[in-house]
Amino acid sequence: MDNTKETMSNIEKTLSDAEETPSDDLSIVNPKTPLSALAHPHKDYSYAFLDEFAKREIRRRILKAIAIPGYQVPYASREMPMARGWGTGGLQVTLSLVGPGDIVKVIDQGDDDSVNAANLRRFIARMAGVKTTANPLEATLIQSRHRIPEERLREGQALILQVPVPEPLRHIEPSMAKTREMHADADYALMWLVLYEQLVRYGEFVTGASYPVIVNERYLMSPSPIPRWDTPMLHQAAHLTILSAGREKRLYAVPPYTDVHPLEFDDVYFQVESQADRVCRLTGARQKFMNEIPQPDGGSLFSLSDTGYAGKLLKRLQDQDVVIGETYYDENGGFYHAGYLKS
Amino acid sequence: MPAISNPDQLVLDEPQLISRQPLLLARGMVKHYGAVTAVAGVDVTVYPGEVLGIVGESGSGKSSLLRLLNLEEEPDEGEYYLNIPGYASANLLKVDRFHRRELRINHIGIVYQYPHLGLRMRYTSSGNVAERLIMAGERTFSVMRQAASELLSASEFPLERMDDLPCHLSGGMQQRVQLAKAMALKPQLLLLDEPTSGLDVSVQALVLDTLKRLQRLTHVTIIIVSHDLGVIRTLADRVMVMRRGHVIETGLSDQVLEDPQEAYTQQLVHAKL
């Protein structure tokens, strides 16, 4: 991202150079000069697809989102060469942050190689000329749908989540005018009624993804459809998380080292999905988020959802040299912020 | 009159209307809907523990008045005071959204004629009651559960059905859930908008019984709107008769219903099937 700054300052320099030339003095322009000589040289696309004004607007919205953690900032979602709902929100944020020195990782449901991820990665690489990777430790920008990598992200990294429905109050209040009032008043009581109903009907909290959280003790936020397993990873994280919804034209952020607390009762606590008794069939890993693979006999096999992490584990099994970072959950399923998950 | 030997020693209670502050004081309430004037300058005074009945034919403005008193809608003119801690001298029509919400949650309960106005039909009955506690900041599940079952049994709701959806309940039970919900935070003021109009006569009697018992136990101040004089006679201490947005007669219920002064009230009292 430092290179982005460099690119930006180069652009600003070019602009200021242009201002210094007395271009407003029309007398020096030879009327016979062709118009093309006065215009910028022709390029098929701007760097990273979006034009500079679009990128600047999105960067400003991101700054506002970081300044007010969890607050949904409206932005002018641009038309992208793919359909809304396929990650255009995350893509616009990635493209406005990316610079030639960045290394980009794109995941979809934890998988680096699914169609959506491969498609987005190829587009970003082609438009920004950046290196891509499957290794979350190496990446500077990670665009993701539905998962956060199992290995801990660090300072300086940005996680960009694609969001379908940014409004956590959507299913209890259909009117956007009303939900904005509710956010302004921090009037989130009805969310606990939803939890009450779940406990009465099912005996447990059944919201599987997008589990609502309170960010920085103020705004209620939908953490995009990441599983409950990933929700605690946002709490006091070293990395920056930006969440962006292209169709809904809203983006919001969790800055580094910010409190994120899932909604719970004083006597019934938030729980992550239990991964106990699940063993990855390829790597033998335990206590990580697993994909369930139903078998013809009615049973199930499991494999790691995070393929980047699984790939590393496989390499280590083959005695190859590989650096595996510390994970959010240890071998016994303990979360790295001790005491954060109550039982 | 017997002679009083020593008049100096005789201590009389002051009349209550002088010694007690009214709980509710509304002055000059006016509400227009387009060209229609629903409420045309109505004054209401209600004393603590009192049950005020508002009667009138359909369209006389009684339900509109109740909506104004519930702070659901803003009147075009008027002043509205409730003698409750923190708001005693505040014109409630001028308070901001935040405090209006606080007032409606903590201090005013309402039971509507149509249960779908007062209940969330897709949430359980106990959840509907717990909602009031949640709104007031309760975050302990076991406390909510306990309170919901106590409140529902206080309004004589069969507890084995407390986790059924209101849309699966009978009309009488739905009204009992509404009542439990309205009483959840022990409000000072309970508004009843035709609470028994949709019910058949026998269920009506049972719900009225419950209301009467609750009123005796909690001394909650009630304003009940009904076109049914039987309901008013059973519950109300005092009656206000409304017609075309005006109050045309007011007085103790026995007095008004036995000896109506206005021609319209006479018609109303004698109009029985």
Coordinates of C-alpha atoms in Angstrom, one line a residue:
Chain A
M1 CA 0.0 0.0 0.0
D2 CA 3.0 2.2 0.4
N3 CA 3.4 2.1 -3.3
T4 CA -0.1 3.3 -3.7
K5 CA 0.9 6.4 -1.8
E6 CA 3.9 6.7 -4.2
T7 CA 1.6 6.3 -7.2
M8 CA -0.7 8.9 -5.7
S9 CA 2.0 11.4 -5.0
N10 CA 3.3 10.9 -8.6
I11 CA -0.1 11.6 -9.9
E12 CA -0.4 14.7 -7.7
K13 CA 3.0 15.8 -8.9
T14 CA 1.9 15.5 -12.5
L15 CA -1.3 17.4 -11.7
S16 CA 0.7 20.2 -10.0
D17 CA 3.2 20.4 -12.8
A18 CA 0.3 20.8 -15.1
E19 CA -1.0 23.7 -13.0
E20 CA 2.4 25.5 -13.1
T21 CA 2.3 25.7 -16.9
P22 CA 0.4 28.8 -17.9
S23 CA -2.2 26.7 -19.7
D24 CA -4.9 29.3 -19.1
D25 CA -3.1 31.7 -21.4
L26 CA -4.8 30.6 -24.6
S27 CA -2.5 32.8 -26.7
I28 CA 0.4 30.3 -26.5
V29 CA -1.8 27.5 -27.9
N30 CA -1.3 27.3 -31.6
P31 CA -4.8 27.0 -33.1
K32 CA -3.4 24.4 -35.4
T33 CA -2.3 22.1 -32.6
P34 CA -4.5 19.0 -32.8
L35 CA -6.7 18.4 -29.7
S36 CA -5.0 15.1 -29.0
A37 CA -1.7 16.8 -28.3
L38 CA -3.3 18.7 -25.4
A39 CA -5.0 15.6 -23.9
H40 CA -3.4 12.9 -21.7
P41 CA -1.9 10.1 -23.7
H42 CA -4.5 7.5 -24.4
K43 CA -4.8 4.4 -22.1
D44 CA -7.3 1.6 -22.4
Y45 CA -7.9 1.6 -18.6
S46 CA -6.9 3.6 -15.5
Y47 CA -4.5 1.8 -13.2
A48 CA -6.5 -0.7 -11.2
F49 CA -9.5 -0.2 -13.5
L50 CA -11.3 2.5 -11.4
D51 CA -10.6 6.1 -12.5
E52 CA -8.7 8.3 -10.0
F53 CA -11.7 10.2 -8.8
A54 CA -13.6 7.0 -8.0
K55 CA -10.6 5.6 -6.1
R56 CA -10.2 8.9 -4.2
E57 CA -13.8 8.8 -3.2
I58 CA -13.7 5.3 -2.0
R59 CA -10.4 6.0 0.0
R60 CA -12.2 8.9 1.7
R61 CA -15.1 6.8 2.6
I62 CA -12.7 4.2 4.0
L63 CA -11.1 6.8 6.2
K64 CA -14.5 7.8 7.5
A65 CA -15.4 4.2 8.1
I66 CA -12.2 3.7 10.1
A67 CA -12.8 6.9 12.1
I68 CA -16.3 5.6 13.1
P69 CA -15.9 1.9 13.7
G70 CA -18.9 -0.1 12.5
Y71 CA -20.7 2.8 11.0
Q72 CA -22.0 2.2 7.5
V73 CA -20.7 4.9 5.2
P74 CA -22.6 5.3 1.9
Y75 CA -20.5 5.4 -1.2
A76 CA -21.0 5.6 -5.0
S77 CA -20.7 2.0 -5.9
R78 CA -19.3 2.0 -9.5
E79 CA -20.4 -0.3 -12.3
M80 CA -17.8 -3.1 -12.5
P81 CA -17.3 -5.6 -15.3
M82 CA -19.2 -8.2 -13.2
A83 CA -22.6 -8.5 -11.7
R84 CA -23.5 -6.9 -8.4
G85 CA -23.6 -9.5 -5.8
W86 CA -20.4 -11.2 -7.0
G87 CA -18.1 -9.2 -4.8
T88 CA -18.1 -5.9 -6.5
G89 CA -18.1 -4.1 -3.1
G90 CA -15.0 -5.8 -1.9
L91 CA -13.4 -5.5 -5.4
Q92 CA -13.8 -1.7 -5.5
V93 CA -12.1 -1.4 -2.1
T94 CA -9.3 -3.7 -3.1
L95 CA -8.8 -1.8 -6.4
S96 CA -8.8 1.6 -4.7
L97 CA -6.1 0.4 -2.1
V98 CA -3.9 -1.8 -4.3
G99 CA -0.5 -0.5 -5.5
P100 CA 2.2 -2.2 -7.7
G101 CA 4.0 -3.4 -4.6
D102 CA 1.1 -5.2 -3.0
I103 CA 0.6 -8.9 -2.8
V104 CA -3.1 -9.9 -3.1
K105 CA -4.9 -13.0 -1.8
V106 CA -8.5 -13.7 -2.8
I107 CA -10.6 -16.3 -1.1
D108 CA -14.1 -17.5 -1.4
Q109 CA -15.5 -19.7 1.4
G110 CA -11.9 -20.3 2.5
D111 CA -11.0 -21.5 -0.9
D112 CA -8.4 -19.8 -3.1
D113 CA -9.4 -21.7 -6.2
S114 CA -13.1 -21.4 -6.4
V115 CA -14.5 -19.8 -9.5
N116 CA -15.4 -16.5 -7.9
A117 CA -12.0 -16.2 -6.1
A118 CA -10.0 -17.1 -9.2
N119 CA -12.0 -14.7 -11.3
L120 CA -11.5 -11.8 -9.0
R121 CA -7.8 -12.6 -8.4
R122 CA -7.1 -12.7 -12.2
F123 CA -8.9 -9.4 -12.7
I124 CA -7.1 -7.6 -9.9
A125 CA -3.7 -9.0 -11.1
R126 CA -4.4 -7.9 -14.6
M127 CA -5.6 -4.4 -13.8
A128 CA -3.0 -3.6 -11.1
G129 CA -0.1 -5.7 -12.1
V130 CA 0.3 -7.1 -8.6
K131 CA 1.7 -10.4 -7.4
T132 CA -0.9 -12.9 -6.0
T133 CA -0.6 -15.5 -3.4
A134 CA -2.4 -18.1 -1.4
N135 CA -0.3 -17.5 1.7
P136 CA -2.0 -15.1 4.1
L137 CA 1.3 -14.3 5.8
E138 CA 2.7 -13.0 2.6
A139 CA -0.4 -11.1 1.4
T140 CA -0.8 -7.3 2.1
L141 CA -4.4 -7.2 0.9
I142 CA -6.8 -10.1 1.4
Q143 CA -10.2 -10.0 -0.2
S144 CA -12.5 -12.6 1.1
R145 CA -16.0 -13.9 0.9
H146 CA -17.4 -15.8 4.0
R147 CA -14.1 -16.6 5.7
I148 CA -11.2 -15.2 7.6
P149 CA -7.9 -17.2 7.3
E150 CA -7.1 -19.5 10.2
E151 CA -3.6 -18.0 10.6
R152 CA -3.5 -14.8 12.5
L153 CA -3.2 -11.6 10.4
R154 CA -0.8 -9.0 11.5
E155 CA -0.4 -5.2 11.6
G156 CA -0.3 -3.6 8.2
Q157 CA -2.5 -6.2 6.5
A158 CA -6.0 -5.3 5.3
L159 CA -8.8 -7.8 5.2
I160 CA -11.5 -6.9 2.7
L161 CA -14.8 -8.7 3.2
Q162 CA -17.5 -8.8 0.6
V163 CA -20.9 -8.1 2.1
P164 CA -24.3 -8.9 0.7
V165 CA -26.5 -7.3 3.4
P166 CA -24.7 -4.6 5.4
E167 CA -27.7 -3.7 7.6
P168 CA -27.8 -5.9 10.7
L169 CA -31.3 -4.6 11.5
R170 CA -32.7 -5.5 8.1
H171 CA -34.8 -8.5 9.2
I172 CA -36.3 -6.8 12.2
E173 CA -36.9 -3.4 10.6
P174 CA -37.4 -3.3 6.8
S175 CA -37.4 0.5 6.6
M176 CA -33.9 2.0 6.0
A177 CA -35.1 5.4 7.4
K178 CA -36.1 3.7 10.6
T179 CA -32.9 1.6 10.9
R180 CA -30.8 4.7 10.6
E181 CA -32.8 6.3 13.5
M182 CA -32.2 3.1 15.4
H183 CA -28.4 3.3 14.8
A184 CA -28.4 6.9 15.8
D185 CA -30.2 6.1 19.1
A186 CA -28.2 2.9 19.5
D187 CA -31.6 1.3 19.9
Y188 CA -30.7 -2.3 19.3
A189 CA -33.0 -3.9 21.9
L190 CA -35.0 -5.9 19.4
M191 CA -31.9 -7.9 18.4
W192 CA -32.0 -9.5 21.9
L193 CA -35.6 -10.3 21.2
V194 CA -34.4 -12.3 18.2
L195 CA -31.9 -14.1 20.4
Y196 CA -34.7 -14.8 23.0
E197 CA -36.8 -16.3 20.3
Q198 CA -34.0 -18.6 19.2
L199 CA -33.3 -19.8 22.7
V200 CA -37.1 -20.5 23.3
R201 CA -37.6 -22.3 20.0
Y202 CA -34.3 -24.1 19.5
G203 CA -32.5 -23.9 22.9
E204 CA -29.4 -22.2 21.4
F205 CA -28.4 -19.3 19.2
V206 CA -29.0 -20.5 15.6
T207 CA -27.6 -17.5 13.6
G208 CA -25.0 -19.4 11.7
A209 CA -23.4 -16.6 9.7
S210 CA -23.4 -12.8 10.0
Y211 CA -23.7 -13.1 13.7
P212 CA -24.5 -9.5 14.9
V213 CA -21.7 -7.8 16.8
I214 CA -21.3 -4.5 18.7
V215 CA -18.2 -2.6 17.5
N216 CA -16.3 -0.3 19.8
E217 CA -19.2 -0.5 22.3
R218 CA -21.3 1.6 19.9
Y219 CA -22.5 0.4 16.5
L220 CA -24.3 -2.8 15.8
M221 CA -22.6 -4.4 12.8
S222 CA -23.2 -7.3 10.5
P223 CA -19.7 -8.9 10.0
S224 CA -20.7 -10.2 6.5
P225 CA -21.6 -13.9 6.3
I226 CA -18.5 -15.2 8.1
P227 CA -19.3 -18.2 10.3
R228 CA -19.6 -17.7 14.1
W229 CA -16.2 -19.4 14.3
D230 CA -14.6 -16.4 12.6
T231 CA -16.5 -13.7 14.4
P232 CA -14.1 -13.5 17.5
M233 CA -11.2 -13.0 15.1
L234 CA -12.3 -9.5 14.6
H235 CA -12.0 -8.6 18.3
Q236 CA -8.8 -6.6 19.1
A237 CA -7.3 -7.8 15.8
A238 CA -4.0 -6.5 14.6
H239 CA -5.1 -6.1 11.0
L240 CA -7.6 -3.6 9.5
T241 CA -10.9 -5.1 8.3
I242 CA -13.0 -3.3 5.7
L243 CA -16.4 -4.6 4.8
S244 CA -18.0 -3.4 1.6
A245 CA -21.4 -4.0 -0.1
G246 CA -21.4 -3.1 -3.7
R247 CA -25.1 -3.6 -4.4
E248 CA -26.1 -1.8 -1.2
K249 CA -23.5 0.9 -1.6
R250 CA -22.3 0.8 2.0
L251 CA -18.9 0.2 3.5
Y252 CA -17.8 0.0 7.1
A253 CA -14.6 -1.0 8.9
V254 CA -13.1 -2.5 12.1
P255 CA -9.9 -0.7 12.7
P256 CA -7.0 -2.6 14.3
Y257 CA -7.2 -3.2 18.1
T258 CA -10.9 -2.5 18.3
D259 CA -13.4 -4.2 20.6
V260 CA -15.9 -6.4 18.8
H261 CA -18.5 -8.2 20.9
P262 CA -21.1 -10.6 19.7
L263 CA -24.6 -10.1 21.1
E264 CA -25.3 -12.5 24.0
F265 CA -27.3 -12.6 27.2
D266 CA -25.8 -12.1 30.7
D267 CA -26.5 -15.8 31.4
V268 CA -26.4 -17.4 28.0
Y269 CA -23.2 -16.8 26.0
F270 CA -22.3 -16.6 22.4
Q271 CA -20.7 -19.9 21.2
V272 CA -18.7 -20.7 18.1
E273 CA -19.5 -23.8 16.1
S274 CA -18.0 -26.8 17.8
Q275 CA -15.3 -28.4 15.7
A276 CA -14.5 -31.1 18.3
D277 CA -14.5 -34.6 16.8
R278 CA -13.8 -33.3 13.4
V279 CA -10.6 -34.3 11.7
C280 CA -9.4 -33.0 8.3
R281 CA -9.3 -36.1 6.0
L282 CA -6.3 -34.6 4.1
T283 CA -4.1 -33.1 6.8
G284 CA -5.3 -34.6 10.1
A285 CA -5.8 -31.1 11.5
R286 CA -8.2 -30.5 14.3
Q287 CA -10.1 -27.6 15.9
K288 CA -10.2 -25.5 12.7
F289 CA -13.2 -24.6 10.7
M290 CA -14.2 -27.7 8.6
N291 CA -16.2 -28.3 5.4
E292 CA -18.5 -31.3 5.8
I293 CA -18.4 -33.8 3.0
P294 CA -21.5 -36.1 3.1
Q295 CA -20.8 -39.7 2.3
P296 CA -23.0 -42.3 0.5
D297 CA -23.3 -44.3 3.7
G298 CA -24.9 -41.3 5.5
G299 CA -21.7 -40.4 7.4
S300 CA -19.5 -37.4 6.9
L301 CA -15.9 -36.7 6.2
F302 CA -14.4 -33.3 6.9
S303 CA -11.7 -31.2 5.3
L304 CA -10.2 -27.8 6.2
S305 CA -12.3 -24.9 4.9
D306 CA -9.1 -22.7 4.6
T307 CA -7.3 -24.2 1.6
G308 CA -4.3 -21.9 2.0
Y309 CA -3.7 -23.2 5.5
A310 CA -4.4 -26.8 4.3
G311 CA -1.9 -26.5 1.5
K312 CA 0.8 -25.5 4.0
L313 CA 0.0 -28.4 6.4
L314 CA 0.3 -30.8 3.4
K315 CA 3.6 -29.3 2.5
R316 CA 4.9 -29.8 6.0
L317 CA 3.6 -33.4 6.0
Q318 CA 5.8 -33.9 2.9
D319 CA 8.8 -32.4 4.8
Q320 CA 8.9 -29.3 2.6
D321 CA 10.1 -26.1 4.1
V322 CA 7.1 -24.0 5.0
V323 CA 6.3 -21.2 7.5
I324 CA 3.0 -21.7 9.2
G325 CA 1.8 -18.7 11.3
E326 CA 0.2 -18.9 14.6
T327 CA -3.5 -19.6 14.4
Y328 CA -6.5 -17.9 16.1
Y329 CA -7.5 -21.2 17.7
D330 CA -5.0 -23.6 19.2
E331 CA -5.0 -27.4 18.9
N332 CA -7.5 -27.7 21.7
G333 CA -9.9 -25.1 20.3
G334 CA -8.8 -22.4 22.7
F335 CA -9.1 -18.9 21.3
Y336 CA -5.9 -16.7 21.4
H337 CA -7.6 -14.0 23.5
A338 CA -8.0 -16.0 26.7
G339 CA -11.3 -15.4 28.4
Y340 CA -13.0 -13.8 25.4
L341 CA -15.2 -16.8 24.6
K342 CA -17.1 -17.6 27.8
S343 CA -18.5 -21.0 28.4
Chain B
M1 CA -77.8 17.8 60.6
P2 CA -76.5 16.8 64.1
A3 CA -75.0 19.5 66.1
I4 CA -71.2 19.5 66.4
S5 CA -70.1 20.1 69.9
N6 CA -66.6 21.4 69.1
P7 CA -66.3 22.4 65.4
D8 CA -62.6 23.2 65.9
Q9 CA -61.7 19.5 66.5
L10 CA -63.5 18.3 63.4
V11 CA -61.0 17.5 60.7
L12 CA -62.4 16.8 57.2
D13 CA -60.5 15.2 54.4
E14 CA -60.0 17.6 51.6
P15 CA -61.9 16.5 48.5
Q16 CA -59.6 14.3 46.5
L17 CA -59.9 16.4 43.4
I18 CA -58.3 19.2 45.3
S19 CA -55.7 17.3 47.3
R20 CA -54.4 15.0 44.6
Q21 CA -52.5 16.0 41.5
P22 CA -54.0 14.6 38.3
L23 CA -51.8 11.9 36.7
L24 CA -52.8 12.9 33.3
L25 CA -53.6 16.4 32.1
A26 CA -54.3 17.1 28.4
R27 CA -55.5 20.4 27.2
G28 CA -57.0 21.5 23.9
M29 CA -56.0 18.4 21.9
V30 CA -56.7 19.0 18.2
K31 CA -56.0 16.5 15.4
H32 CA -56.9 16.8 11.7
Y33 CA -56.5 14.1 9.1
G34 CA -56.7 16.2 5.9
A35 CA -60.1 17.8 5.8
V36 CA -61.4 15.6 8.6
T37 CA -61.2 16.9 12.2
A38 CA -60.9 13.8 14.3
V39 CA -60.3 15.5 17.6
A40 CA -61.5 19.1 18.1
G41 CA -60.1 20.6 21.2
V42 CA -60.5 17.9 23.9
D43 CA -59.5 18.3 27.5
V44 CA -58.8 15.2 29.6
T45 CA -58.0 15.0 33.3
V46 CA -57.4 11.6 35.0
Y47 CA -56.5 11.1 38.6
P48 CA -54.2 8.3 39.9
G49 CA -55.9 5.0 40.2
E50 CA -59.0 6.2 38.3
V51 CA -60.6 4.4 35.4
L52 CA -61.9 6.8 32.8
G53 CA -64.2 5.5 30.1
I54 CA -64.5 7.3 26.7
V55 CA -67.7 6.4 24.8
G56 CA -69.0 7.5 21.5
E57 CA -70.1 6.1 18.1
S58 CA -67.6 5.0 15.5
G59 CA -65.8 8.0 14.1
S60 CA -66.3 10.2 17.1
G61 CA -62.6 10.6 17.6
K62 CA -62.1 8.4 20.7
S63 CA -59.5 6.1 19.2
S64 CA -57.7 9.1 17.6
L65 CA -57.6 10.7 21.0
L66 CA -56.1 7.5 22.5
R67 CA -53.4 7.5 19.9
L68 CA -52.5 11.0 20.8
L69 CA -52.4 10.1 24.5
N70 CA -50.1 7.1 23.6
L71 CA -47.7 9.6 21.9
E72 CA -48.1 7.5 18.7
E73 CA -49.2 10.5 16.7
E74 CA -48.6 14.2 17.1
P75 CA -51.6 16.4 17.5
D76 CA -51.9 19.6 15.6
E77 CA -52.5 21.6 18.8
G78 CA -52.6 20.8 22.5
E79 CA -50.6 20.3 25.7
Y80 CA -50.1 17.0 27.4
Y81 CA -48.7 16.4 30.9
L82 CA -48.2 13.2 32.9
N83 CA -47.3 13.5 36.5
I84 CA -44.5 10.9 36.5
P85 CA -40.9 11.3 37.9
G86 CA -38.7 13.3 35.5
Y87 CA -41.5 14.5 33.3
A88 CA -43.9 16.2 35.7
S89 CA -43.6 19.7 34.2
A90 CA -42.8 18.7 30.6
N91 CA -45.2 19.1 27.8
L92 CA -44.9 15.6 26.4
L93 CA -45.8 16.7 22.9
K94 CA -42.6 18.7 22.9
V95 CA -40.1 16.0 24.1
D96 CA -37.6 14.6 21.7
R97 CA -37.8 11.2 20.0
F98 CA -35.5 9.5 22.5
H99 CA -37.6 10.5 25.6
R100 CA -40.8 9.8 23.8
R101 CA -39.6 6.3 23.3
E102 CA -38.6 6.0 27.0
L103 CA -42.0 7.3 28.1
R104 CA -43.9 4.9 25.8
I105 CA -41.8 1.9 27.0
N106 CA -41.7 2.6 30.7
H107 CA -44.8 4.6 31.6
I108 CA -47.6 3.9 29.2
G109 CA -49.1 0.5 28.3
I110 CA -51.6 0.0 25.6
V111 CA -54.0 -2.8 24.5
Y112 CA -55.4 -2.4 21.0
Q113 CA -58.6 -3.7 19.5
Y114 CA -56.7 -5.5 16.8
P115 CA -54.0 -7.7 18.4
H116 CA -51.8 -7.4 15.3
L117 CA -51.3 -3.8 16.1
G118 CA -49.9 -4.6 19.5
L119 CA -48.2 -7.9 19.1
R120 CA -45.5 -9.4 16.9
M121 CA -47.4 -12.3 15.3
R122 CA -44.3 -14.1 14.3
Y123 CA -42.7 -14.0 17.7
T124 CA -43.7 -16.2 20.6
S125 CA -46.2 -14.9 23.2
S126 CA -43.6 -15.0 25.9
G127 CA -41.3 -13.2 23.6
N128 CA -43.9 -10.5 23.0
V129 CA -44.0 -9.9 26.8
A130 CA -40.2 -10.2 27.2
E131 CA -39.8 -7.5 24.5
R132 CA -40.9 -4.8 26.9
L133 CA -38.3 -5.9 29.4
I134 CA -35.6 -6.1 26.7
M135 CA -36.6 -2.6 25.6
A136 CA -36.1 -1.4 29.1
G137 CA -32.6 -2.9 29.2
E138 CA -33.0 -6.4 30.7
R139 CA -30.3 -8.7 29.3
T140 CA -30.6 -11.8 31.5
F141 CA -32.5 -14.7 29.8
S142 CA -33.7 -16.5 32.9
V143 CA -35.1 -13.2 34.4
M144 CA -37.0 -12.5 31.2
R145 CA -38.4 -16.0 31.1
Q146 CA -39.5 -15.8 34.7
A147 CA -41.1 -12.4 34.3
A148 CA -42.9 -13.4 31.1
S149 CA -44.5 -16.4 32.8
E150 CA -45.5 -14.4 35.9
L151 CA -47.0 -11.6 33.8
L152 CA -48.8 -14.0 31.5
S153 CA -50.3 -15.9 34.5
A154 CA -51.3 -12.6 36.1
S155 CA -53.4 -11.9 33.0
E156 CA -54.8 -15.5 33.3
F157 CA -53.1 -16.8 30.2
P158 CA -52.6 -20.6 30.1
L159 CA -48.9 -21.0 30.7
E160 CA -48.5 -24.2 28.6
R161 CA -49.1 -22.1 25.6
M162 CA -46.7 -19.3 26.4
D163 CA -44.3 -20.2 23.6
D164 CA -47.0 -20.4 21.0
L165 CA -47.2 -17.7 18.3
P166 CA -50.0 -15.2 18.8
C167 CA -51.4 -16.0 15.4
H168 CA -52.2 -19.5 16.6
L169 CA -54.1 -18.3 19.7
S170 CA -57.8 -17.4 20.1
G171 CA -58.9 -13.8 20.2
G172 CA -59.3 -13.8 24.0
M173 CA -55.8 -15.2 24.5
Q174 CA -54.3 -12.7 22.2
Q175 CA -55.9 -9.9 24.3
R176 CA -54.4 -11.5 27.4
V177 CA -51.0 -11.5 25.8
Q178 CA -51.4 -7.8 24.9
L179 CA -52.5 -7.1 28.5
A180 CA -49.5 -8.9 29.9
K181 CA -47.2 -7.0 27.5
A182 CA -48.8 -3.7 28.4
M183 CA -48.4 -4.3 32.1
A184 CA -44.9 -5.8 31.9
L185 CA -43.1 -2.7 33.2
K186 CA -45.9 -1.7 35.6
P187 CA -46.8 1.5 33.8
Q188 CA -48.6 4.3 35.5
L189 CA -51.1 4.7 32.6
L190 CA -52.8 1.8 30.8
L191 CA -54.7 2.7 27.6
L192 CA -57.3 0.2 26.4
D193 CA -58.7 0.7 22.9
E194 CA -61.8 -1.4 22.5
P195 CA -60.1 -4.3 24.3
T196 CA -63.0 -6.7 24.1
S197 CA -64.8 -5.6 20.9
G198 CA -63.6 -8.5 18.8
L199 CA -64.6 -11.1 21.4
D200 CA -67.8 -13.1 21.9
V201 CA -69.8 -12.2 25.0
S202 CA -68.6 -14.9 27.3
V203 CA -64.9 -14.4 26.6
Q204 CA -65.6 -10.6 26.8
A205 CA -66.8 -11.2 30.4
L206 CA -63.7 -13.2 31.3
V207 CA -61.3 -10.6 29.9
L208 CA -63.2 -7.8 31.7
D209 CA -62.9 -9.8 34.9
T210 CA -59.2 -10.0 34.4
L211 CA -59.0 -6.3 33.8
K212 CA -61.0 -5.5 36.9
R213 CA -58.9 -7.8 39.0
L214 CA -55.6 -6.3 37.7
Q215 CA -56.9 -2.8 38.3
R216 CA -57.8 -3.7 41.9
L217 CA -54.4 -5.2 42.5
T218 CA -52.2 -2.7 40.9
H219 CA -54.3 0.5 41.1
V220 CA -53.1 1.3 37.6
T221 CA -54.7 4.3 36.0
I222 CA -56.8 3.3 33.0
I223 CA -58.3 5.1 30.1
I224 CA -60.7 2.7 28.3
V225 CA -62.2 3.5 25.0
S226 CA -65.3 1.6 23.9
H227 CA -68.6 2.0 22.1
D228 CA -70.0 -0.7 24.4
L229 CA -71.7 0.9 27.4
G230 CA -71.7 -2.4 29.2
V231 CA -67.9 -2.5 29.2
I232 CA -67.8 1.1 30.4
R233 CA -70.4 0.4 33.2
T234 CA -68.3 -2.5 34.4
L235 CA -65.0 -0.8 34.5
A236 CA -65.1 2.9 34.5
D237 CA -65.4 5.3 37.4
R238 CA -65.9 8.3 35.2
V239 CA -67.2 8.7 31.7
M240 CA -66.6 11.1 28.8
V241 CA -69.0 11.0 25.9
M242 CA -67.5 12.1 22.6
R243 CA -69.2 13.0 19.4
R244 CA -67.6 14.4 16.2
G245 CA -64.4 15.1 18.0
H246 CA -66.0 17.0 20.9
V247 CA -66.6 16.0 24.5
I248 CA -70.3 16.5 24.9
E249 CA -70.9 15.1 28.4
T250 CA -68.7 14.0 31.3
G251 CA -69.3 12.8 34.8
L252 CA -69.4 9.7 37.1
S253 CA -70.4 6.6 35.1
D254 CA -73.5 5.9 37.2
Q255 CA -74.7 9.4 36.8
V256 CA -74.1 9.7 33.1
L257 CA -75.4 6.2 32.2
E258 CA -78.4 6.4 34.5
D259 CA -79.4 10.0 34.0
P260 CA -77.9 11.3 30.7
Q261 CA -78.4 15.0 30.2
E262 CA -77.5 15.4 26.5
A263 CA -79.9 14.2 23.9
Y264 CA -77.1 12.3 22.1
T265 CA -76.1 10.5 25.3
Q266 CA -79.7 9.6 26.0
Q267 CA -79.9 8.1 22.5
L268 CA -76.7 6.2 23.1
V269 CA -77.8 4.8 26.5
H270 CA -81.2 3.7 25.1
A271 CA -79.8 2.3 21.9
K272 CA -79.7 -1.4 22.8
L273 CA -80.5 -4.4 20.7

